[in-house]
Coordinates of C-alpha atoms and ligand atoms in Angstrom, one line a residue:
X9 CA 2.9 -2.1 3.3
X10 CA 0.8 0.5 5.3
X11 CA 2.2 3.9 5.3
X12 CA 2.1 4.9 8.9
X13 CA 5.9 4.7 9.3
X14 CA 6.1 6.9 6.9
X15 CA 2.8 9.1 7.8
X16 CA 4.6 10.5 11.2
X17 CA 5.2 13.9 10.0
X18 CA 1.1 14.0 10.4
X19 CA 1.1 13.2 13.8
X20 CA -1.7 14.7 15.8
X21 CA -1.3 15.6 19.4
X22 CA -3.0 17.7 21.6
X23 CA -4.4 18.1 24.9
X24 CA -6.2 20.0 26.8
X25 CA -3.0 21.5 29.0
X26 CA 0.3 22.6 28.2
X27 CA 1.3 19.8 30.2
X28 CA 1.1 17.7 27.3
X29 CA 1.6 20.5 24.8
X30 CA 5.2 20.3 26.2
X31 CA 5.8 17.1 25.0
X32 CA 8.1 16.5 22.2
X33 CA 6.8 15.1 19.0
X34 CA 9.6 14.4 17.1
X35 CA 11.0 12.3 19.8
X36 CA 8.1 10.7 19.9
X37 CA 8.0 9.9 16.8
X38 CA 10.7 8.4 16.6
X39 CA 10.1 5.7 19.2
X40 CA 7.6 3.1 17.4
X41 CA 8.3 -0.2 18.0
X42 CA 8.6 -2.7 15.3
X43 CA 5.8 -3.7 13.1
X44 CA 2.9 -5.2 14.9
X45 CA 3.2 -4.7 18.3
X46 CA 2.9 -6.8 21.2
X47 CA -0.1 -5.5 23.4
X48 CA -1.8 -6.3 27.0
X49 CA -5.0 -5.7 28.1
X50 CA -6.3 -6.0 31.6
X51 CA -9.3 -7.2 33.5
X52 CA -9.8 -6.6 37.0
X53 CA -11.8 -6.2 39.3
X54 CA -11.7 -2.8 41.4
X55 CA -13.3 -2.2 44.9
X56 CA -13.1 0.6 47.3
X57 CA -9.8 -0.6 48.5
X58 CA -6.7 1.2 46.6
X59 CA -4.2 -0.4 47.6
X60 CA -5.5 -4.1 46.6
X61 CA -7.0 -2.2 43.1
X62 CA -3.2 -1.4 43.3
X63 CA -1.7 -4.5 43.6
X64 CA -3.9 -6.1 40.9
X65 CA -2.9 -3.2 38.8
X66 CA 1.2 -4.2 39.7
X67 CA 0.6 -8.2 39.3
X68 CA -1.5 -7.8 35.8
X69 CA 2.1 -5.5 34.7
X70 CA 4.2 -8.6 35.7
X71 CA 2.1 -11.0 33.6
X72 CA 2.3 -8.9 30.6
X73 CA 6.0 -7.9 31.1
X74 CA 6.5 -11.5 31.2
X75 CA 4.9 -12.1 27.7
X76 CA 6.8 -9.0 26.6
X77 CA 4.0 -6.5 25.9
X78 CA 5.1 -3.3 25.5
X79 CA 1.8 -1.3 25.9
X80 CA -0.7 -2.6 28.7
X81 CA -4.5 -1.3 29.1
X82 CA -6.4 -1.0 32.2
X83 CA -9.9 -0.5 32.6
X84 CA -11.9 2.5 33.9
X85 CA -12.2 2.7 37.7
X86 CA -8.5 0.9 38.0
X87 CA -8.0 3.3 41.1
X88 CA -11.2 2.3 42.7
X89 CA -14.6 1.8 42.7
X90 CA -16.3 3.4 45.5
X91 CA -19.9 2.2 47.0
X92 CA -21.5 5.2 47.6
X93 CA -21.1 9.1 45.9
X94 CA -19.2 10.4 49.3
X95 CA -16.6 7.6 49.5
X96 CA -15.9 8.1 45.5
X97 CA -15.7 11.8 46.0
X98 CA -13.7 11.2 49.3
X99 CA -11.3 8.8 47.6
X100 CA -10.5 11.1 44.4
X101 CA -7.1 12.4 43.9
X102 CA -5.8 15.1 41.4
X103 CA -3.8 13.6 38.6
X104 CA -0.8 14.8 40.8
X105 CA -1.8 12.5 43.2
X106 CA -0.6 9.9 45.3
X107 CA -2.2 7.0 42.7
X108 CA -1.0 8.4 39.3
X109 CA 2.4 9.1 40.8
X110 CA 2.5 5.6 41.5
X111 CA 1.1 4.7 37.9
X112 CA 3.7 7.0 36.5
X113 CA 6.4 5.3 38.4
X114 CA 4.9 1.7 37.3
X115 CA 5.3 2.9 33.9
X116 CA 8.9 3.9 34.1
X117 CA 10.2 1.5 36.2
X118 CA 8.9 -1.4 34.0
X119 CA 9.9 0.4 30.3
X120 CA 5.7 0.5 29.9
X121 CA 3.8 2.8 28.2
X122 CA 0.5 2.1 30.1
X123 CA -3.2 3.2 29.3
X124 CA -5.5 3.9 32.6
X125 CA -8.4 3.7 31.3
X126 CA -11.0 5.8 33.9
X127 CA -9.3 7.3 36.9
X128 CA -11.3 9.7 39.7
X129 CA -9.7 12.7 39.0
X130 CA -10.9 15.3 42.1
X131 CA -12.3 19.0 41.1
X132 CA -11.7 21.3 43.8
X133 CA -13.4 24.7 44.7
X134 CA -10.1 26.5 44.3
X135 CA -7.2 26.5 42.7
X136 CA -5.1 26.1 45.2
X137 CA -5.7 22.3 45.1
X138 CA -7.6 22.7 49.0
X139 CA -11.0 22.9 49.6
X140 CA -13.6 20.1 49.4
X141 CA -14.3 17.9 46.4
X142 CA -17.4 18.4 44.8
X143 CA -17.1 16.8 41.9
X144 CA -14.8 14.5 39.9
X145 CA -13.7 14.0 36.2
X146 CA -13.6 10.9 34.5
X147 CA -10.1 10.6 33.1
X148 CA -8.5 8.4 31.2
X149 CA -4.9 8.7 31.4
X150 CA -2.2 7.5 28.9
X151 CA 1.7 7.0 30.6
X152 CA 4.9 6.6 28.6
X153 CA 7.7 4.4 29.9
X154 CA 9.6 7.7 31.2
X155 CA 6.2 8.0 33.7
X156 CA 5.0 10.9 31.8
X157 CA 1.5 11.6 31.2
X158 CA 1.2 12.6 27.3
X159 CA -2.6 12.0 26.8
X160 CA -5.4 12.6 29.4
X161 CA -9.5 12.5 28.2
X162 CA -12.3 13.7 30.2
X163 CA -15.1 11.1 30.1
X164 CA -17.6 13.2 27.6
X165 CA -20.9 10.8 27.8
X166 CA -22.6 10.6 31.2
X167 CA -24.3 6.9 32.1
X168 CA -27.4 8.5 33.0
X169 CA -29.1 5.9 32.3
X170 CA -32.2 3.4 33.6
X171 CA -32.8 -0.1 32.2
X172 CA -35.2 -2.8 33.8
X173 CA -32.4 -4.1 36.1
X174 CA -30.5 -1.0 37.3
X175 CA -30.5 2.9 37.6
X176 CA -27.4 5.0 37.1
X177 CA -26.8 8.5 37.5
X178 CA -23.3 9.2 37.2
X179 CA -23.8 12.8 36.5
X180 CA -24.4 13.0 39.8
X181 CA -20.7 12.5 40.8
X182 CA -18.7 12.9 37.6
X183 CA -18.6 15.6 35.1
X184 CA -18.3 15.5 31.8
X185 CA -15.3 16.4 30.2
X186 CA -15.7 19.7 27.1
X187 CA -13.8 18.2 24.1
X188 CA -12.5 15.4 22.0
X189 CA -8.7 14.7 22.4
X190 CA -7.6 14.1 19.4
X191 CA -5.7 10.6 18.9
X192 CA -2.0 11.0 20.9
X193 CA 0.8 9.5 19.2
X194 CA 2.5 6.7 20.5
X195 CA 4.7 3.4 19.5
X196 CA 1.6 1.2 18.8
X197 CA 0.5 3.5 16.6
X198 CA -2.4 6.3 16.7
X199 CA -4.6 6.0 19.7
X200 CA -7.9 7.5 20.2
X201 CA -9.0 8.0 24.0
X202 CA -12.5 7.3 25.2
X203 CA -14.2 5.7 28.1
X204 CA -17.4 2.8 28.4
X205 CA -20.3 4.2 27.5
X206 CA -18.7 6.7 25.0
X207 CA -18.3 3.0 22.6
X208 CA -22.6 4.0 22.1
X209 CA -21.8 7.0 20.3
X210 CA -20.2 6.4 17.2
X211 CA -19.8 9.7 15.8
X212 CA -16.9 10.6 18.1
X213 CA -15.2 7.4 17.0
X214 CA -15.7 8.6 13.1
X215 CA -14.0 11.8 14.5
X216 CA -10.9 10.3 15.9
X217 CA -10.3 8.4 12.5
X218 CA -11.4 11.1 10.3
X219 CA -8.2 12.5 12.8
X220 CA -6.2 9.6 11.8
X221 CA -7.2 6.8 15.0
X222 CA -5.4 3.3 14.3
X223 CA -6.5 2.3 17.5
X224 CA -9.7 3.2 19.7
X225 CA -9.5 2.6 23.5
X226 CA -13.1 2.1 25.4
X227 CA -12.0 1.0 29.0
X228 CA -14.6 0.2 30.9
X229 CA -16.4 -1.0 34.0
X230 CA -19.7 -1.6 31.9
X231 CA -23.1 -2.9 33.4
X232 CA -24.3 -6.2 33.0
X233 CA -27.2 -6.5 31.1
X234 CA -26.1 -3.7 28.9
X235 CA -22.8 -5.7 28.8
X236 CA -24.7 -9.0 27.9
X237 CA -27.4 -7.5 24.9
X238 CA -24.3 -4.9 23.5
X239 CA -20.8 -4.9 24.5
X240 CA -18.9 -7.1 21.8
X241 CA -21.8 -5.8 19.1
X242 CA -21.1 -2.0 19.6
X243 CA -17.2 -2.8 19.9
X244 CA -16.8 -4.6 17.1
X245 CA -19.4 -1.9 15.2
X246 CA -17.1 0.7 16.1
X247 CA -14.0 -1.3 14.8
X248 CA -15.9 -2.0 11.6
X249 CA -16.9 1.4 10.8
X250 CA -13.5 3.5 11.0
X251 CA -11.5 -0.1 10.3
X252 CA -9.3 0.5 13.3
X253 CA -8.3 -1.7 16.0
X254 CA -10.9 -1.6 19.1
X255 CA -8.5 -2.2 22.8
X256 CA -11.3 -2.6 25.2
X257 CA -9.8 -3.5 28.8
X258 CA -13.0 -4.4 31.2
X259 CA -14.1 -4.6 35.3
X260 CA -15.5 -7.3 35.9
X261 CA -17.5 -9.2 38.7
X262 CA -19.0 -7.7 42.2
X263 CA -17.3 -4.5 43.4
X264 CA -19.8 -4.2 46.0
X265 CA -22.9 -5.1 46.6
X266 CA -24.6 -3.1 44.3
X267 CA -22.7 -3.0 41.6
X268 CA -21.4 -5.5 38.8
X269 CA -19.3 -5.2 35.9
X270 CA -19.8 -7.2 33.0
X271 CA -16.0 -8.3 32.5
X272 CA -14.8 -9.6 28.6
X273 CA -12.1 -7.4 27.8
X274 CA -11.5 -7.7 24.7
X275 CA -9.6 -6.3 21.0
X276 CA -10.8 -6.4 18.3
X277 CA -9.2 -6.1 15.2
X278 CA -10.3 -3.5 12.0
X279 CA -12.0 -6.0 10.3
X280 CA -14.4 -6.5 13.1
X281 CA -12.5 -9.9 13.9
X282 CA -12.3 -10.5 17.9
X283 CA -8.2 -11.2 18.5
X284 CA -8.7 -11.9 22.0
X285 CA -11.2 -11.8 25.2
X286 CA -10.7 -12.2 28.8
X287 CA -12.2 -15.0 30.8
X288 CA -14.4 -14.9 33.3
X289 CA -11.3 -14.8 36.1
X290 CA -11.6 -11.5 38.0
X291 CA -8.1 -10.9 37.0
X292 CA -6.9 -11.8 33.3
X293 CA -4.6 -10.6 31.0
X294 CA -5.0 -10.6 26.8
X295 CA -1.8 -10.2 25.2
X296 CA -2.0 -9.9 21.2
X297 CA 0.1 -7.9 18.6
X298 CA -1.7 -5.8 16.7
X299 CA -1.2 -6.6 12.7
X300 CA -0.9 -3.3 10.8
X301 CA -0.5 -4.8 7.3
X302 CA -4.4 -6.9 8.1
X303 CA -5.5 -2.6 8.5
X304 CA -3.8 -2.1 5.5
X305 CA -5.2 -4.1 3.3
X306 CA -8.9 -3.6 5.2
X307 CA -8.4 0.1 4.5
X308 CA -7.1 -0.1 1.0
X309 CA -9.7 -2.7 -0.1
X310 CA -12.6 -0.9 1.3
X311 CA -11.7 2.3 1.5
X312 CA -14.8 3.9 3.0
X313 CA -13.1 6.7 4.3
X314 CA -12.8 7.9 0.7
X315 CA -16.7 6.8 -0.4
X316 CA -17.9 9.1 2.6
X317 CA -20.0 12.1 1.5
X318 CA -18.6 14.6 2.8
X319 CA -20.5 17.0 0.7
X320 CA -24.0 15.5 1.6
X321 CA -23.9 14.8 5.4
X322 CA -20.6 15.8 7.5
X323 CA -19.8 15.2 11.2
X324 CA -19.5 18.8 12.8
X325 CA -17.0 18.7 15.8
X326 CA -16.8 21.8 17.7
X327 CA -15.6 23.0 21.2
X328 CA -18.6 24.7 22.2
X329 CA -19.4 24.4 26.1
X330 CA -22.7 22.3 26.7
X331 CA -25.2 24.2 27.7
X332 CA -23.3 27.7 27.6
X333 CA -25.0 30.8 25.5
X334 CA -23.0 31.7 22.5
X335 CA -22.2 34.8 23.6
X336 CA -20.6 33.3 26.8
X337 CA -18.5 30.6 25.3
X338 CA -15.1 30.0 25.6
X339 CA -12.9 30.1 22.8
X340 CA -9.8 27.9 23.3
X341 CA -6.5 28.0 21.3
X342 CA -4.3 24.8 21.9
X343 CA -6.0 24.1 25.3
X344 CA -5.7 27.5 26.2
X345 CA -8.7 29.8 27.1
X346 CA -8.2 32.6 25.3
X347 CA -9.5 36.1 26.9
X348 CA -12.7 37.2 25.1
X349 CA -11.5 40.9 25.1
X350 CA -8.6 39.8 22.7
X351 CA -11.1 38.4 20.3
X352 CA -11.8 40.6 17.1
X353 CA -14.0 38.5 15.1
X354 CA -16.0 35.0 15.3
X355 CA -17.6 33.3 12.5
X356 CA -19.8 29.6 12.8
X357 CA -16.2 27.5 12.7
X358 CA -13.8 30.1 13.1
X359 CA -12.4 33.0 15.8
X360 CA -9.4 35.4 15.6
X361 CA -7.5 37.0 18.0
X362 CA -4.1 39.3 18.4
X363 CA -1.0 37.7 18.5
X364 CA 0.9 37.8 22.1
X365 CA 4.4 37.9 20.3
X366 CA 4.3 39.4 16.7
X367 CA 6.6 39.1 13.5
X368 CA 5.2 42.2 12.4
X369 CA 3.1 45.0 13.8
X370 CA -0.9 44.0 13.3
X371 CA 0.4 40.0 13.4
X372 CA -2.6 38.5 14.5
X373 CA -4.1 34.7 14.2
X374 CA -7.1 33.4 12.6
X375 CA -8.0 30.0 14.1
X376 CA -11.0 27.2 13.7
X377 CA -12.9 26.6 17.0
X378 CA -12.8 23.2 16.8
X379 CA -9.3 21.6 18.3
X380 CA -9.1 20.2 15.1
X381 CA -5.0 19.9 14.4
X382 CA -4.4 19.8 10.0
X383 CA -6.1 21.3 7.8
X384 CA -7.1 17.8 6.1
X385 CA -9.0 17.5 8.9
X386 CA -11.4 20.2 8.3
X387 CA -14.2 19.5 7.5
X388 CA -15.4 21.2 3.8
X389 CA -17.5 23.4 5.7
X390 CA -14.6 24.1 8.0
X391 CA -12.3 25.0 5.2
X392 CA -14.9 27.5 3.5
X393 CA -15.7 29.4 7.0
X394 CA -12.0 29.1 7.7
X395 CA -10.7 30.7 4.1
X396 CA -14.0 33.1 3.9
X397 CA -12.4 34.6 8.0
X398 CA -8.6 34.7 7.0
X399 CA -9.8 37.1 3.9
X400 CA -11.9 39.5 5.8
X401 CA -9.4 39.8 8.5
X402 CA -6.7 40.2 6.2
X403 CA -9.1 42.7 4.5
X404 CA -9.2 44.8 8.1
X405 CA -5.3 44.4 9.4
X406 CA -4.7 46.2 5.6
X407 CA -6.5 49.2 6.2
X408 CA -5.5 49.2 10.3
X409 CA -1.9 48.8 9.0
X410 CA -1.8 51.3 6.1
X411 CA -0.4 48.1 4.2
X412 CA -1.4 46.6 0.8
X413 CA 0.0 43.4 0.9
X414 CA 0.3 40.9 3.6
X415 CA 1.8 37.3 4.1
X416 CA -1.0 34.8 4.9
X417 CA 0.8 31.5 6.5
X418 CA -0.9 28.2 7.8
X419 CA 2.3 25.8 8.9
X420 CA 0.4 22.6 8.9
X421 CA 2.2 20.0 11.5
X422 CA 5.3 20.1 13.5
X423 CA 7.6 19.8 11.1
X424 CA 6.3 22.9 9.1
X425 CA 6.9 24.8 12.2
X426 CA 3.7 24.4 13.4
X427 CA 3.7 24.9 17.8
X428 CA 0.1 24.9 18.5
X429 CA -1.6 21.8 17.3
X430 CA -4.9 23.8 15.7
X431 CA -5.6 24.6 12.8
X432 CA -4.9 28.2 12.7
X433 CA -3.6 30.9 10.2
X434 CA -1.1 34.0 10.6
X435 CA -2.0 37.3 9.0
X436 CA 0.8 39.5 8.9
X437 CA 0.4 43.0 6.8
X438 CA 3.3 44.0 4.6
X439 CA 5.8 47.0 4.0
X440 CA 8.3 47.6 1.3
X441 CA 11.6 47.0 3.2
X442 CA 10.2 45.8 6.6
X443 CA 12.7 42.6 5.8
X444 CA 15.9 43.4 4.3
X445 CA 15.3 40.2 2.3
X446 CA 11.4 40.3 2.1
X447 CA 11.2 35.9 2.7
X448 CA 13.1 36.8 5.7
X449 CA 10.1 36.7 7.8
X450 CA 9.2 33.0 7.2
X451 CA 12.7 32.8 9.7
X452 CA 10.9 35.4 12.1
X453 CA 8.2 33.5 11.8
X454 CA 9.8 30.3 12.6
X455 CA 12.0 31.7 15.9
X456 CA 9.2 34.3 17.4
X457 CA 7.4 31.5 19.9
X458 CA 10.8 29.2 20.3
X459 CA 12.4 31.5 21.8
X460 CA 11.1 32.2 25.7
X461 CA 13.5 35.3 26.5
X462 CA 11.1 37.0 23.6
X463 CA 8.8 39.3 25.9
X464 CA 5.1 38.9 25.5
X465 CA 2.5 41.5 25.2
X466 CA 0.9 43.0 27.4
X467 CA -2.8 42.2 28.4
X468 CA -3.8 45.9 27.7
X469 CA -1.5 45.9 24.3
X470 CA -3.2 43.1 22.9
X471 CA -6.8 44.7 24.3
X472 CA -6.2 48.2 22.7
X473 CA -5.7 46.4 19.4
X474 CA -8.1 44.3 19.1
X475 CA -10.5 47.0 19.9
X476 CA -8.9 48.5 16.6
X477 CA -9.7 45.5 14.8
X478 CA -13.2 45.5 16.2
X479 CA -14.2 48.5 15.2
X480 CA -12.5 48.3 11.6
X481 CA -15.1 45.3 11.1
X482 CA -17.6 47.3 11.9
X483 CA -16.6 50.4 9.9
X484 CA -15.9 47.8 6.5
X485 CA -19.0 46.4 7.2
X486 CA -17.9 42.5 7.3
Ligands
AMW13 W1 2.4 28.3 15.1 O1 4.1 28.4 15.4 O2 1.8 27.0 15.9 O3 2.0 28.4 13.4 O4 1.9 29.8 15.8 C1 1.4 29.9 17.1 C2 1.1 31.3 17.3 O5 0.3 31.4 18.4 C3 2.4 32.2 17.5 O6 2.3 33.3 16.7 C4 2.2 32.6 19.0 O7 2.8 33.8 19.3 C5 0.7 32.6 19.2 N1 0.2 32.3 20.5 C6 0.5 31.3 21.3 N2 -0.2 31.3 22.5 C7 -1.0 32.4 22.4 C8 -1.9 33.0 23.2 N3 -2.2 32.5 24.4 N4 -2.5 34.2 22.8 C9 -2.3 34.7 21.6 N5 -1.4 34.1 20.8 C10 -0.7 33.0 21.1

C-alpha cells in the first residue's frame, strides 16, 4: 500500500502570498478522500465572451457532479480568450475579481475543489488596484470546496514562439510569473501547478516531484500543429519520468478567427498509460479515479528517484529574478520580500537576515534562497552551502553576543513547528541562566510567531543589527 496517507506530516505548501500562507495544513490534511479518487477534467472551448465561457464552465460542473467527481480541471483561458492584446488586457480582472469570485462561489456551492487552469490575472500601475492594465499574469488558480484559493502559479514559460503555421508572442501581453509553487496539498493527493507550454520543459516537473508531486496539472489552450506533432508525447514523457499522474484539461476548436486550440484533454496515468481523453466535442468531460496503489507499485518497482545522481548532475532551482543583476535581486522568505538592509550575509544557495520577533537577543535566521520547503529537498549542494552559512553566522552572533554557545534549530514541517514553509535555520546565542530551565527555549521558540499580540521589531532595530552582523563578517574575515 502507498504511504501517502501516512506521508502527510511532509506536506509541502507554499505560495507566493500570505494569502495562502494563512491556510491551515493540518486541516487540510486531514480532508483526503478515500483511496483513488474520482476526478473530472474539462474541455471547452473559450471565446471573448465571459459569460458563455461561464456557463460552459457551470454546465461541465453539473456533468461531473453528476458522475460524482470530487476534483474537476479546467483548462487555461477558462475566463476568456480574447482576439486581440487590448481586448485580453481590457477583459483581465484581479484574482479578487468578479470571475474568480464566481469560481470561488462554484466551488463552494457544489462541495468542489476546482483547478482553473490559466486565468488573466490584471497587473496594475498601482497598488491601489486603479490605473490601467498593462500587463497580465498567467495564473492558474486551485479552489477548495469552501471557495478558497489555496494554490495560485504564475505561468513561468512564455509561448514566444514561431512554427511554419503560426506566430505567437505572448510575452507581449502576459508576464512571466518568478518561481516554482511547490506542489499544494489537497484530497487527491499532491498537486503540482503548471500551465501549456510549461509541459516542454521538464526540469520543472523533476522539481515538483523531487518536492513530492503525485499529480502534475498542464491546462492548456495549446496550438494545433504543436498540439498534433507533441501534445500526448510530452505529456505522457512527463508522466513517465517523475511516475506521477499527468491531469491535462484542454481548449479546443476556433476561438476566433485566428486562433485554434488543439483540444484532447487528457490524464494520464504514472506509468505513461493514457486513462482517458476528450473527444473532439467543444465541450467534454473525462471523469477517472486516479489509482494510487498502480503509482505505488510504478514507484517502488522502478524506483528512479533513488538511481538519480544526484552527486554527478543536479537540478538547481533558485528564486533568482530573470534578468535582475545579483546585486539587485530580491531575496524572498515564505513569499515575502525581505528588505535588503536586513540582510547580513548571502552565499550561492543561502541568505540570512534578523529575526523580526526574537527568542533571544542576536536571534536571527539563516535561510536557502530557493522556496524549497524540507530539508530532503535540498539539493546536496543546497545542504553543504546551507550547513557551511548557519556555521559562519553562528560563528559572528557569538562574538556580537559575548556568548559561547548557541542553539542552532531547523523545525522541518508543520508539525515540528515549522510556520514558514522554507527551509530555514534559527541561530540563537546562549547564556548561562537565560532560561530558568535551559530547554525552555524550544517552548519560546514554538509560541514567539503564534502569538500576534507579540510586538515586532522595528524597521530601524532590525537595520542597526544587521549592520552589526555586517561588519562582524567583515572583521572575522568570512
Ligand atoms: W519557523 O516557526 O517557520 O521555524 O520560524 C519562522 C521565523 O521567521 C520566526 O522566527 C519569525 O519571527 C521569523 N519571521 C517571519 N517573518 C519574518 C520577516 N518578514 N522578517 C524576519 N523574520 C521573520
Amino acid at each position: 500500500m502507498y504511504t501517502r496517507f501516512s506521508r502527510i506530516s511532509s506536506l509541502l505548501l507554499f505560495s507566493s502570498d500570505q494569502l495562502i500562507n494563512s491556510v491551515n495544513l493540518r486541516n487540510l490534511s486531514s480532508m483526503r478522500f478515500a483511496e483513488n479518487p474520482k476526478i473530472a477534467i474539462a474541455q471547452m472551448r473559450s471565446t471573448n465572451d465571459k459569460q458563455h465561457n461561464l456557463s460552459q464552465v457551470k454546465s461541465i460542473i453539473e456533468k461531473a457532479k453528476s458522475q460524482e467527481a470530487k476534483f474537476v480541471f479546467f483548462p487555461e483561458c477558462c475566463d476568456y480568450v480574447g482576439s486581440n492584446r487590448e481586448e485580453t488586457l481590457k477583459l483581465s480582472e484581479p484574482l479578487t475579481g468578479q470571475t474568480v469570485n464566481e469560481y470561488l462561489r462554484l466551488a463552494r456551492d457544489n462541495d468542489l475543489w476546482i483547478s482553473f487552469g490559466g486565468v488573466h490575472e490584471a497587473i496594475r500601475d498601482s497598488d491601489t488596484g486603479e490605473g490601467e492594465v498593462k500587463n497580465i499574469y498567467n495564473t492558474h488558480i486551485v479552489v477548495d470546496n469552501r471557495g478558497t484559493i489555496v494554490g495560485k502559479y504564475r505561468k513561468l514559460h512564455m509561448f514566444n514562439v514561431v512554427t511554419p503555421e503560426f506566430k505567437f508572442r505572448e510575452s507581449e501581453t502576459v508576464r512571466s510569473g518568478s518561481a516554482l509553487v511547490p506542489p499544494i496539498e489537497t484530497p487527491i493527493g499532491r498537486l503540482g501547478l503548471q500551465i501549456c507550454y510549461d509541459v516542454r520543459f521538464g526540469e520543472a516537473s523533476t522539481l515538483l516531484r523531487k518536492q513530492g508531486a503525485e499529480i502534475l496539472t498542464y491546462p492548456s489552450a495549446f496550438a494545433v500543429s504543436t498540439g498534433k506533432a507533441h501534445w500526448e508525447v510530452l505529456l505522457r514523457s512527463r508522466a513517465i519520468e517523475n511516475q506521477c499522474f499527468v491531469i491535462a484539461a484542454a481548449q479546443i476548436g476556433f476561438h476566433n478567427k485566428k486562433r485554434e486550440s488543439y483540444g484532447h484533454a487528457m490524464v494520464v496515468d504514472p506509468w505513461g498509460t493514457v486513462l482517458g481523453e476528450a473527444g473532439q466535442q467543444d465541450l467534454d468531460v473525462v471523469v477517472t479515479t486516479l489509482d494510487y496503489d498502480r503509482m505505488s507499485s510504478v514507484r517502488q518497482n522502478m524506483p528512479c528517484f533513488e538511481h538519480r545522481r544526484d552527486d554527478v548532475y543536479n537540478l538547481s532551482y533558485c528564486n533568482a529574478m530573470p534578468g535582475v543583476p545579483l546585486q539587485e535581486q530580491k531575496y524572498f522568505f515564505g513569499g515575502i520580500d525581505i528588505p535588503k538592509e536586513t540582510i547580513f550575509f548571502s552565499s550561492e544557495h543561502s541568505f540570512a537576515f534578523v529575526n523580526i520577533r526574537c527568542v533571544v537577543p542576536g536571534h536571527v535566521l539563516v535561510s536557502t534562497k530557493r522556496a524549497a520547503a524540507r530539508l530532503p529537498d535540498l539539493t546536496p549542494a543546497e545542504i553543504s552551502d546551507f550547513f557551511q552559512s548557519i556555521c559562519k553566522v553562528q560563528q559572528v552572533a557569538e562574538k556580537l553576543y559575548d556568548a559561547t554557545s548557541s542553539t542552532v534549530t531547523v523545525q522541518d514541517g508543520p508539525e515540528a513547528g515549522q510556520t514558514v514553509q522554507q527551509v530555514h535555520c534559527h541561530v540563537m546565542p546562549r547564556h548561562a541562566g537565560d532560561f530558568p530551565e535551559n530547554d525552555q527555549i524550544y517552548g519560546e521558540l514554538n509560541r514567539h510567531d503564534k502569538e500576534p499580540e507579540r510586538p515586532r521589531r522595528t524597521q530601524e532595530e532590525m537595520v542597526a543589527e544587521a549592520n552589526r552582523f555586517r561588519d562582524g563578517f567583515a572583521s572575522m574575515g568570512l
